[in-house]
């Protein structure tokens, strides 16, 4: 199942790259004679309400979403792992501070923080950089819950008898962590990473529906789902449902990858 | 399996109501219903300061003179005649004989004087008082119960229109719209839920056959901020009218309810793009130089495909704009202004004359800076977002790179009004009052709402000084012809200088149930119910 899910995701990604590189149109090109058009030879899955090709926009949203979410997931996992292990092996007073810091991050109103950060970004920031900052913020804000899991696992390892033996040999803590703890935490980190990807994908889509995600004219799941709020768009063509179908498919495939790791 | 007689009984029971509902004409709803987005902020007609309260005052308040929303002319109401002295400082109004409030008590000049005294009293804080320019110096007297004289310290232009905004209340007992001299009276108000209005049985107006008006016995206004829900209730027949429809919703409703939909053409509202010309703006000097250049602004304006904006962003329910007064404002629109042409070669020539040049599809200024800027608009307004994206592609033809940024409203206002940290913005202006004096705060250079360069200590350019002069002239001139000339001149300067690049006038869109007759749709507020007195159910006896 894992292999099928991986192959399906790979196929979708390659297909998206192929569509974007082979098409004479761009993801932002407006065909003003075909606004909210249905399927045609020129636009196989129709166009959006600005006459932009839906297939190209979907391909773009898929690549931006996957790349951004994977990067944010990698950052969040790395932070969670670092904080979790540091907390487990730190002095008890520092451990309490680090745990409080994690709790503090969990209580932050991240939606308002994102709105504040978006509002304070330079207006001339190109859309791709603004998308990068959005995912960076998701990664920076997404680690505390996973850090708790990493801390629990690292604490178990710290108290394990075999590690006490290694410590008794005089191995410094840094080497101990590098050689013995981190390799044991790798499956956990991989699982966390794979869980984070769909979570950030959904987070970006949610932010997009609030106008805070990847900014126009770049395509994103959020902006495409936002269009579904409008009953006029829903009535225009059945192809408008394609983004949500593809998003659910991608999320399911990512979920299958996670299950296999478990 | 059911036995045959039982099956017949079931069929008869199920089918009879279905057949009857198909065969009989649709029953009339018990009362005319529609929705308001928000609660009225006040029920006191003297303190009206928002659209919902204004509608309530229009439906319930008896006024001395009424502005006809179709013709924009003043007509007699509680006063059947009036005159203004040659120096404009004395207004004499003669009341109709036999006027009564909704509780049956007589309405005389004493009530009029009491109402005006309350409105002009600073303790009431009535927004309409400011329209008298010096409200404390206004005095009233009444030689007899049917005559009222209003003495003004100085001439007030369009004074007759001010009387349309003052609802007469019983002397000494203001009732928050419950004892009124208008068509209806407020019977019940549940905050956040609904307002229930009943016909004023003592209303002075009758139709040509002598039947008392209004025809409708009651009205119900629900408080409902969800526009989609509002439209669903209209489709289901629970509401009989929808006001201020978004263009895309209009098209959807028109597919299933073509007889109910009305596009009245351009509204008084405008949608515009402007550049930040403020010297205090935290922008590089070369960008300020672009934005302060008339050639640059005109070149941008001439490169925008306004017909596409109207067709795509408003689904065809908008009209390309060329100035701040819409053609719907028949009295004040300057018909000599031509539509702004789409002229890319002309724009490039204008830019070349200012030292701009193209290099590998990019426009550079005379110092070699690539021309790029951001356009700011409010998140959630799909029509504006679409216009910004369309303009982005239009300006790419000139080699200008545009970044579209949408922000939530508070963040947007912070940049526009306080930090001045933006390059260009797209927003709209809702004009309720057709009189150009209502937009003085936009055009006077000293005003904080003079968006392209707010609160100028003195006019930054000669043309801004000329706009100041003409706007002040129109606000003070006694005769309409002088006012019109001044306003035409301002429109011409705005057309030539393009400090605001007007994009479209969104159309006025309404949905009205075909069950109603006597509906006079108007562009001016309150729109569908402007002629509420004559509205009635089709087939109902007057």
PDB file of C-alpha atoms in Angstrom, chain A residues 28-33 35 49-50 52 115 118-127 210-211 215-217 226 229-233 235-236, chain B residues 228 231 248-249 252 255 305 308 311-312 373-374 376 379 382 385-386 389-394 403-408 411 415 421-423:
ATOM      1  CA  UNK A  28      -1.382  33.391 -14.587  1.00  0.00           C
ATOM      2  CA  UNK A  29      -2.349  33.848 -18.256  1.00  0.00           C
ATOM      3  CA  UNK A  30      -5.886  35.195 -18.552  1.00  0.00           C
ATOM      4  CA  UNK A  31      -7.940  34.039 -21.523  1.00  0.00           C
ATOM      5  CA  UNK A  32     -10.556  36.776 -21.332  1.00  0.00           C
ATOM      6  CA  UNK A  33     -12.685  35.232 -24.076  1.00  0.00           C
ATOM      7  CA  UNK A  35     -14.210  33.187 -18.505  1.00  0.00           C
ATOM      8  CA  UNK A  49     -13.414  33.216 -13.178  1.00  0.00           C
ATOM      9  CA  UNK A  50     -10.450  35.117 -14.647  1.00  0.00           C
ATOM     10  CA  UNK A  52      -6.999  31.040 -16.319  1.00  0.00           C
ATOM     11  CA  UNK A 115      -2.461  37.926  10.061  1.00  0.00           C
ATOM     12  CA  UNK A 118       1.187  39.093   6.667  1.00  0.00           C
ATOM     13  CA  UNK A 119       0.075  42.663   7.279  1.00  0.00           C
ATOM     14  CA  UNK A 120       3.591  43.749   8.145  1.00  0.00           C
ATOM     15  CA  UNK A 121       5.321  42.116   5.149  1.00  0.00           C
ATOM     16  CA  UNK A 122       6.648  44.506   2.487  1.00  0.00           C
ATOM     17  CA  UNK A 123       3.932  44.980  -0.120  1.00  0.00           C
ATOM     18  CA  UNK A 124       6.349  44.576  -3.002  1.00  0.00           C
ATOM     19  CA  UNK A 125       7.359  41.098  -1.849  1.00  0.00           C
ATOM     20  CA  UNK A 126       6.912  38.806  -4.880  1.00  0.00           C
ATOM     21  CA  UNK A 127       4.110  36.214  -4.456  1.00  0.00           C
ATOM     22  CA  UNK A 210      -9.149  33.641   4.680  1.00  0.00           C
ATOM     23  CA  UNK A 211      -7.025  35.403   2.064  1.00  0.00           C
ATOM     24  CA  UNK A 215      -1.147  35.264  -2.672  1.00  0.00           C
ATOM     25  CA  UNK A 216      -2.545  35.825  -6.147  1.00  0.00           C
ATOM     26  CA  UNK A 217      -1.765  35.355  -8.957  1.00  0.00           C
ATOM     27  CA  UNK A 226     -12.199  29.947  -1.796  1.00  0.00           C
ATOM     28  CA  UNK A 229     -17.836  29.639  -1.539  1.00  0.00           C
ATOM     29  CA  UNK A 230     -19.516  31.440  -4.389  1.00  0.00           C
ATOM     30  CA  UNK A 231     -22.729  29.840  -5.608  1.00  0.00           C
ATOM     31  CA  UNK A 232     -22.256  31.494  -9.011  1.00  0.00           C
ATOM     32  CA  UNK A 233     -18.975  29.623  -9.443  1.00  0.00           C
ATOM     33  CA  UNK A 235     -23.255  26.763 -10.976  1.00  0.00           C
ATOM     34  CA  UNK A 236     -20.771  27.517 -13.768  1.00  0.00           C
TER      35      UNK A 236
ATOM     36  CA  UNK B 228     -26.352  34.036   0.729  1.00  0.00           C
ATOM     37  CA  UNK B 231     -30.939  35.280  -1.342  1.00  0.00           C
ATOM     38  CA  UNK B 248     -22.380  37.170  -9.368  1.00  0.00           C
ATOM     39  CA  UNK B 249     -25.431  36.456  -7.185  1.00  0.00           C
ATOM     40  CA  UNK B 252     -27.299  33.056 -10.464  1.00  0.00           C
ATOM     41  CA  UNK B 255     -31.253  31.918 -14.173  1.00  0.00           C
ATOM     42  CA  UNK B 305      -9.384  47.636 -20.186  1.00  0.00           C
ATOM     43  CA  UNK B 308     -13.181  43.811 -19.338  1.00  0.00           C
ATOM     44  CA  UNK B 311     -17.600  42.173 -17.963  1.00  0.00           C
ATOM     45  CA  UNK B 312     -15.351  39.882 -15.925  1.00  0.00           C
ATOM     46  CA  UNK B 373       4.479  48.628  -7.630  1.00  0.00           C
ATOM     47  CA  UNK B 374       1.912  46.905  -5.483  1.00  0.00           C
ATOM     48  CA  UNK B 376      -3.518  47.062  -2.223  1.00  0.00           C
ATOM     49  CA  UNK B 379      -9.440  40.789   1.248  1.00  0.00           C
ATOM     50  CA  UNK B 382     -13.885  39.254  -4.978  1.00  0.00           C
ATOM     51  CA  UNK B 385      -9.499  41.222  -6.277  1.00  0.00           C
ATOM     52  CA  UNK B 386     -10.488  40.332  -9.826  1.00  0.00           C
ATOM     53  CA  UNK B 389      -5.624  40.809 -11.241  1.00  0.00           C
ATOM     54  CA  UNK B 390      -6.995  42.097 -14.549  1.00  0.00           C
ATOM     55  CA  UNK B 391      -5.118  45.396 -14.155  1.00  0.00           C
ATOM     56  CA  UNK B 392      -1.991  43.389 -13.337  1.00  0.00           C
ATOM     57  CA  UNK B 393      -2.192  41.732 -16.748  1.00  0.00           C
ATOM     58  CA  UNK B 394      -3.197  44.970 -18.520  1.00  0.00           C
ATOM     59  CA  UNK B 403       2.027  42.899  -7.166  1.00  0.00           C
ATOM     60  CA  UNK B 404      -1.539  42.412  -5.911  1.00  0.00           C
ATOM     61  CA  UNK B 405      -1.834  42.423  -2.121  1.00  0.00           C
ATOM     62  CA  UNK B 406      -5.047  41.801  -0.221  1.00  0.00           C
ATOM     63  CA  UNK B 407      -5.238  42.750   3.455  1.00  0.00           C
ATOM     64  CA  UNK B 408      -7.976  42.582   6.046  1.00  0.00           C
ATOM     65  CA  UNK B 411      -4.620  46.481   8.299  1.00  0.00           C
ATOM     66  CA  UNK B 415      -1.663  51.725   5.879  1.00  0.00           C
ATOM     67  CA  UNK B 421       3.006  52.788   3.601  1.00  0.00           C
ATOM     68  CA  UNK B 422       1.519  51.726   0.265  1.00  0.00           C
ATOM     69  CA  UNK B 423       2.024  52.452  -3.409  1.00  0.00           C
TER      70      UNK B 423
END
